[in-house]
Coordinates of N, CA and C in Angstrom, one line a residue:
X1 N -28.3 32.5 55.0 CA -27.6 33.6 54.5 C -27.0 34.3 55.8
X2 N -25.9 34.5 56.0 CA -25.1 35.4 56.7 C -24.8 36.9 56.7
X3 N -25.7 37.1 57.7 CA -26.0 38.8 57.9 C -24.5 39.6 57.4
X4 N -24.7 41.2 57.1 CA -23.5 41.8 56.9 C -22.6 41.7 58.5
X5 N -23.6 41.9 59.3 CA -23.2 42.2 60.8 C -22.6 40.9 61.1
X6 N -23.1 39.5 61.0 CA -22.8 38.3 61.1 C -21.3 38.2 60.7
X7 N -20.7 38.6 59.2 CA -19.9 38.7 58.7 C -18.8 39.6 59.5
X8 N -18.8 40.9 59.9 CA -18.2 41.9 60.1 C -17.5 41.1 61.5
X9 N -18.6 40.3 62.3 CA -18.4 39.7 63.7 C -17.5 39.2 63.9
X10 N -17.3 38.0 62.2 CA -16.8 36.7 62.4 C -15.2 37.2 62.1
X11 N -15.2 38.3 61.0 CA -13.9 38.9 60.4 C -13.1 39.4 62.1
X12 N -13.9 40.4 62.5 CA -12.8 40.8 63.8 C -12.7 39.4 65.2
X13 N -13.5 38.3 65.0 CA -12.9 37.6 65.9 C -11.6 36.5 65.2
X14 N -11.3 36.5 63.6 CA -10.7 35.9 63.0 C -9.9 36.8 63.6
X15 N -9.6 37.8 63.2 CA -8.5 39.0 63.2 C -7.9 38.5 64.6
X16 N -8.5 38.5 65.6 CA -7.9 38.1 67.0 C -7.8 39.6 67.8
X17 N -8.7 40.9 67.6 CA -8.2 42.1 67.6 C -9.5 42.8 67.8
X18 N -10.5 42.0 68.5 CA -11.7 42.6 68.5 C -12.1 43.6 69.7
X19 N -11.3 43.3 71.1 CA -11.1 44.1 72.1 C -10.2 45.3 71.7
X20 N -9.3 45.3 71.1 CA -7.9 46.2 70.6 C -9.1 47.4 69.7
X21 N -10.0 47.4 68.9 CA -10.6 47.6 67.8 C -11.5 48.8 67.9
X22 N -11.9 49.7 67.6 CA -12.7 50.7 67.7 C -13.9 50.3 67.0
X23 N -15.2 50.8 66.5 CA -15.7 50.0 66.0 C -16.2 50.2 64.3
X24 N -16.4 48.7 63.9 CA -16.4 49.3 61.9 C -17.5 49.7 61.6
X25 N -17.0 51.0 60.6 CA -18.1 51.8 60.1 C -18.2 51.0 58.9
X26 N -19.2 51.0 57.8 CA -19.3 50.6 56.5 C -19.9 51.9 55.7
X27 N -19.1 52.2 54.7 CA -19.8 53.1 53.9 C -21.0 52.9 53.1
X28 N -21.7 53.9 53.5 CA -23.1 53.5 53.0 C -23.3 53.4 51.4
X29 N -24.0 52.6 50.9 CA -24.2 52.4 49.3 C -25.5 52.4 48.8
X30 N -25.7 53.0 48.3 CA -27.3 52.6 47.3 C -27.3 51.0 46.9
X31 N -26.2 50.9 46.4 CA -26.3 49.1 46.1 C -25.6 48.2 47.1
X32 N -25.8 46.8 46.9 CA -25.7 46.2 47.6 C -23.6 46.2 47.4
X33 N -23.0 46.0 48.2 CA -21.9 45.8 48.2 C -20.8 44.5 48.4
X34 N -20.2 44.4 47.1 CA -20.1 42.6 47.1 C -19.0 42.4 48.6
X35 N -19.0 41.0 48.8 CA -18.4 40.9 50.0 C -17.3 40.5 50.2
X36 N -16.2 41.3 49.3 CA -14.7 40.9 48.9 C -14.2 42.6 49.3
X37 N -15.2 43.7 48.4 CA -15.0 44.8 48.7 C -15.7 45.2 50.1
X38 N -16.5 44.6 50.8 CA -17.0 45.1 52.4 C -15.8 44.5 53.2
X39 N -15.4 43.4 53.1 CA -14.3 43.1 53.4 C -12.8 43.8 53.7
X40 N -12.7 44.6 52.5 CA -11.7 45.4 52.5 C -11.5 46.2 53.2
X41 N -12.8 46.8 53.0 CA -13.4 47.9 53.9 C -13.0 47.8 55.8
X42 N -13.9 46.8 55.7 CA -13.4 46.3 56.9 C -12.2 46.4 57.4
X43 N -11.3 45.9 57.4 CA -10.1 45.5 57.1 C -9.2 47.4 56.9
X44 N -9.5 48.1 56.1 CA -9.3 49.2 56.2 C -9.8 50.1 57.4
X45 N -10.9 50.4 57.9 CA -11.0 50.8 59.1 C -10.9 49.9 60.0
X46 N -10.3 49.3 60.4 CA -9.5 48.0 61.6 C -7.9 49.1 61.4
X47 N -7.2 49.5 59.9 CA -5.8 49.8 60.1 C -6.3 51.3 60.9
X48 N -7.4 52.1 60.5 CA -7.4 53.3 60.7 C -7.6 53.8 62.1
X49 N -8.5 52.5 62.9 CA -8.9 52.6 64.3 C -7.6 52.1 64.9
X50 N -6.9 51.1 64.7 CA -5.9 50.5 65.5 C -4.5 51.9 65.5
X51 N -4.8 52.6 64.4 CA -3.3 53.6 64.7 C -4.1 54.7 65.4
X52 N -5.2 55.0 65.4 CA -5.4 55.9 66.3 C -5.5 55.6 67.6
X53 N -6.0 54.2 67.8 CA -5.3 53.7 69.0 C -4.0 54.3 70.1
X54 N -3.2 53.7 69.0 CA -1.4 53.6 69.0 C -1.3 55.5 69.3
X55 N -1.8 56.5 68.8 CA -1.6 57.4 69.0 C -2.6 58.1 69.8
X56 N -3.1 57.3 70.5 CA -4.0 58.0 72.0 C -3.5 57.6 72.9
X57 N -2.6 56.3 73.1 CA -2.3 55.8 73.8 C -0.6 56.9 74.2
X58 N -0.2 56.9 73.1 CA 1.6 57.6 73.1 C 1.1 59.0 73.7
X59 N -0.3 60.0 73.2 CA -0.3 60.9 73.3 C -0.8 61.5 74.6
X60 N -1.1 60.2 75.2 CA -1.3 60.0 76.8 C -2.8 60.7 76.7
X61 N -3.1 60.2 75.9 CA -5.0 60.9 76.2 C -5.8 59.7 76.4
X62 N -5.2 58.5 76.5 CA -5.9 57.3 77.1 C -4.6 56.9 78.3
X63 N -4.9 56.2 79.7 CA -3.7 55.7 79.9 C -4.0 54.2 80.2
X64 N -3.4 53.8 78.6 CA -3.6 52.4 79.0 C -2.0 52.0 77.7
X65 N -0.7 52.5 78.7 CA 0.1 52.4 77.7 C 0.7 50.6 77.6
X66 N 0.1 49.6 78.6 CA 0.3 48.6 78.4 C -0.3 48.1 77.5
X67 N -1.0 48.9 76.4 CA -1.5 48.1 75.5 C -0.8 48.6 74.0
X68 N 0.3 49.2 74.1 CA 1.1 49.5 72.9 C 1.0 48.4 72.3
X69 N 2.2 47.3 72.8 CA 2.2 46.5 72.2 C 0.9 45.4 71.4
X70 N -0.1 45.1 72.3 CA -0.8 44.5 71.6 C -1.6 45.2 69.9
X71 N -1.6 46.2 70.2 CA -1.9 47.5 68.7 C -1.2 47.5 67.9
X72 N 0.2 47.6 68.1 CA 1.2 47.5 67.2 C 1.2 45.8 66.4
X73 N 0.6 45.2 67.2 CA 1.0 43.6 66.2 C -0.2 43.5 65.7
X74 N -1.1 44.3 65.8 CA -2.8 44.1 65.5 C -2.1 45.1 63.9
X75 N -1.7 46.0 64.0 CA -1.5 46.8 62.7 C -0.3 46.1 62.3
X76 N 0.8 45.5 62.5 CA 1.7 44.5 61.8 C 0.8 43.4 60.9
X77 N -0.1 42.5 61.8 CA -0.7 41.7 60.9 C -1.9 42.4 60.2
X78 N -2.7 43.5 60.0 CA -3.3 43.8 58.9 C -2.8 44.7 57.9
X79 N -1.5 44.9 58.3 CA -0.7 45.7 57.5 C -0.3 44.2 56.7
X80 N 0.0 43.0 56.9 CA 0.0 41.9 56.1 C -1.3 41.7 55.3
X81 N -2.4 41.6 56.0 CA -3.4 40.9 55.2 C -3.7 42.3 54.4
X82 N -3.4 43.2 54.2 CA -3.2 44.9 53.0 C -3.3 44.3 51.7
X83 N -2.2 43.3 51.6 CA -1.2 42.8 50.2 C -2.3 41.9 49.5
X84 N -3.3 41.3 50.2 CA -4.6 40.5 50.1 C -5.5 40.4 49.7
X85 N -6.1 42.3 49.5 CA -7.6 42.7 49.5 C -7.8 43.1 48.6
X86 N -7.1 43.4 47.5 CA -7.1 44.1 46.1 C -7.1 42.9 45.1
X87 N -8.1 42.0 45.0 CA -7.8 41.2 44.1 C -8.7 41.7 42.5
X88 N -8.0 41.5 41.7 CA -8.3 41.8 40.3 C -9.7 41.8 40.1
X89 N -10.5 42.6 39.4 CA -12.2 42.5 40.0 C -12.6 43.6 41.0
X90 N -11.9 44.0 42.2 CA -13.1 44.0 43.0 C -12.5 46.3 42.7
X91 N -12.3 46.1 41.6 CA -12.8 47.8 41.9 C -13.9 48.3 41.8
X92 N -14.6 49.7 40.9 CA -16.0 50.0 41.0 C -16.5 50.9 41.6
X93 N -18.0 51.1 41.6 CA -18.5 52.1 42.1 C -18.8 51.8 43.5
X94 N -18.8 50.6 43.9 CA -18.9 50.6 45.3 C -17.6 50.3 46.4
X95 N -16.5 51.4 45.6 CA -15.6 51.0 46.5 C -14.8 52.4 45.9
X96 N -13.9 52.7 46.9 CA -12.7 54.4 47.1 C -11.5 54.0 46.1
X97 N -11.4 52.1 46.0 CA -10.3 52.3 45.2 C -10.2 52.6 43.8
X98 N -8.7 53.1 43.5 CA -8.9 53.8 42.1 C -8.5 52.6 41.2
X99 N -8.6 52.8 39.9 CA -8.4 51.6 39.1 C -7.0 51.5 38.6
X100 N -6.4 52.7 39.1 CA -4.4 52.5 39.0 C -4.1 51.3 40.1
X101 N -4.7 50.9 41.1 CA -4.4 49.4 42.0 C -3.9 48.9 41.1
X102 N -5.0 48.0 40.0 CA -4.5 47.1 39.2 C -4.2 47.6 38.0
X103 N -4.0 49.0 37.6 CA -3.5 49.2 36.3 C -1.9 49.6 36.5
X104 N -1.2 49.7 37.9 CA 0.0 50.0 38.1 C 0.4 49.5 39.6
X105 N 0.8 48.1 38.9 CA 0.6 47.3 40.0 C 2.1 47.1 41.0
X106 N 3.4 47.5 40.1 CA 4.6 47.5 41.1 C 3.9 49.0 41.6
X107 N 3.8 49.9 41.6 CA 3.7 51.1 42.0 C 2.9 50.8 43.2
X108 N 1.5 50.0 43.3 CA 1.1 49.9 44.8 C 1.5 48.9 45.1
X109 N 2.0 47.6 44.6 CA 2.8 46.9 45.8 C 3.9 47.7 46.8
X110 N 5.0 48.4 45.9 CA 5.3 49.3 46.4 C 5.1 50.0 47.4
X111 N 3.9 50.7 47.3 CA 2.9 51.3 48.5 C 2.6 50.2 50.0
X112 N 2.6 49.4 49.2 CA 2.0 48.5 51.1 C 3.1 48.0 51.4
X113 N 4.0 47.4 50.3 CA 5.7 47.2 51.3 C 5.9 48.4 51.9
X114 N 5.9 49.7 51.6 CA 6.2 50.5 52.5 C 5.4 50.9 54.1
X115 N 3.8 50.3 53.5 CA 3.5 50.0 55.0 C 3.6 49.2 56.0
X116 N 3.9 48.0 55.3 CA 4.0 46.9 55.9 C 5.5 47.1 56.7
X117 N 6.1 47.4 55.9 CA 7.7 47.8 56.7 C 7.8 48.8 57.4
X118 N 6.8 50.1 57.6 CA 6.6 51.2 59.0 C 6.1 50.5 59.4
X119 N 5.3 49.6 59.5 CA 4.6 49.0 60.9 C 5.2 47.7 60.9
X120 N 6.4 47.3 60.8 CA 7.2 46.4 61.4 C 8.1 47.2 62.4
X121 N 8.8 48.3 61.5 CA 9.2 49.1 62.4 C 8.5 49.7 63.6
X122 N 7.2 49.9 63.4 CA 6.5 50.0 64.8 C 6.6 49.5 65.5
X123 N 6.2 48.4 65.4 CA 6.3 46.9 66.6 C 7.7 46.9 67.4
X124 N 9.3 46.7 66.3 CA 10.0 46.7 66.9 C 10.5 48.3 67.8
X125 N 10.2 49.4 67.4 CA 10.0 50.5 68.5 C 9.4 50.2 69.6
X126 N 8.4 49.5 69.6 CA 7.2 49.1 71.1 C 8.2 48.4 71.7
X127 N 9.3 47.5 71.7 CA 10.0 46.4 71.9 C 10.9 47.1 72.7
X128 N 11.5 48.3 72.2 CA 12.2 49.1 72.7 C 11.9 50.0 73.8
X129 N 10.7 50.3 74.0 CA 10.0 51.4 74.9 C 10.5 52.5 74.9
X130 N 11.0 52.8 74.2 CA 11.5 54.2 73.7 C 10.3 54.8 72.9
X131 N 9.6 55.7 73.6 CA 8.7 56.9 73.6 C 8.9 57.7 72.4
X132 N 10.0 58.6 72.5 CA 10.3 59.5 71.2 C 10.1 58.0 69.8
X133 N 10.6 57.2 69.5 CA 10.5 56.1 68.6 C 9.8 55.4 68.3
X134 N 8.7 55.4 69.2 CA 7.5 55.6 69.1 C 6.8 55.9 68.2
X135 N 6.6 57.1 68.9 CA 6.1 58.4 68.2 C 6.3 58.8 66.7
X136 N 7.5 58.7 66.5 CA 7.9 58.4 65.4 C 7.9 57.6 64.3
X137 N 7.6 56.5 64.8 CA 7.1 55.1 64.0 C 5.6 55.0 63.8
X138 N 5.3 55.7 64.4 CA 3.5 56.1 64.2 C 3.8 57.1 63.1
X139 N 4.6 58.0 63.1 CA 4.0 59.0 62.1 C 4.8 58.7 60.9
X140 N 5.7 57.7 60.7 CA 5.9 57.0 59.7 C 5.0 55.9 58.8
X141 N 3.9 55.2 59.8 CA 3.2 54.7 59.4 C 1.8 55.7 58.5
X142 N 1.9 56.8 59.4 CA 0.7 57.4 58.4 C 1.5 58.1 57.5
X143 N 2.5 58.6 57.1 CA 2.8 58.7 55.9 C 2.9 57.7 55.0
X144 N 3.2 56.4 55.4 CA 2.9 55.4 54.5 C 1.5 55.1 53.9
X145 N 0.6 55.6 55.2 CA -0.9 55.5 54.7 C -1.2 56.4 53.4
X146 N -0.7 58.0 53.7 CA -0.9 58.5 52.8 C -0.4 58.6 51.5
X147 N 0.9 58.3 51.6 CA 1.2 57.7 50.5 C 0.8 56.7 49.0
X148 N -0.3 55.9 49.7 CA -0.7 54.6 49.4 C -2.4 55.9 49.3
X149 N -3.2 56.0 49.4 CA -3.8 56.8 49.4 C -4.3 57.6 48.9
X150 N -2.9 58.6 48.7 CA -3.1 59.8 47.3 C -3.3 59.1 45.7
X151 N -2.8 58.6 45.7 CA -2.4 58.0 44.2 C -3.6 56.8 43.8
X152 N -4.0 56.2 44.9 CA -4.8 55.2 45.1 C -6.4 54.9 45.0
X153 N -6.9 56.0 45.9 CA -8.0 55.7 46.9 C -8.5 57.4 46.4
X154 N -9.8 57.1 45.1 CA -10.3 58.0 45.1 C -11.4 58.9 46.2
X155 N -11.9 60.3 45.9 CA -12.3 61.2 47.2 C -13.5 60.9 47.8
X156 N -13.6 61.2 49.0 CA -15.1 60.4 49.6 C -16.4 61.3 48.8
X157 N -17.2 60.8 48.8 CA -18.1 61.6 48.1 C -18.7 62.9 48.8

């Protein structure tokens, strides 16, 4: 049997983003939590650490601005595997998402094309090295988050 920790290891060295990555929390549960929804989870704090990255790095409170780029393609591709993790089933009591995912389902596709496309636009801002556009593509991306979010992702307990 493959530990949670085992699991969590093998996800961020798939990801390719394990240096780029802050580190994952798991929300704690009374029950055991199946491993489609710890997964997500995962995968959810990977988007949350990687933009705050992206905005420590712009906000010059870290100086390691040669790593824009590699964060921006770290949140391009889990901004991809987003569209992935919601598969029909995995709502519930052990998990934030709300059951409008799959009861209104153009409405959050919707939602992650729109993240998925601020954080393409990210990437290509980084490409540009234009600073202000940047900046701006970051905080395009978290309004996407929140977006996706409000409507979505019921309140922490």
């Amino acid at each position: 049997v493959i530990s949670t920790v085992s699991r969590l290891f093998a996800i961020t060295c798939i990801l390719g983003t394990s240096s780029m990555m802050g580190p994952i929390e798991l929300i704690a549960q009374d029950e055991e939590v199946p491993p489609a929804i710890e997964y997500r989870q995962s995968v959810m704090s990977s988007i949350a650490s990687t933009r705050g990255l992206l905005t420590a790095v712009v906000d010059d409170e870290v100086p390691y601005r040669n790593h824009l780029l590699a964060h921006a393609v770290s949140l391009n591709r889990l901004a991809v595997l987003a569209a992935d993790i919601f598969p029909a089933g995995s709502g519930g009591d052990n998990t934030r998402a709300r059951d409008e995912i799959w009861e209104d389902t153009e409405e959050f596709k919707a939602a992650l094309t729109a993240f998925q496309n601020a954080s393409s636009e990210l990437l290509e801002s980084v490409y540009t090295g234009d600073l202000n556009a940047i900046q701006d593509a970051i905080g395009s991306v978290g309004r996407t988050c929140g977006g996706c979010h409000r409507p979505f992702r019921k309140p922490a307990n």
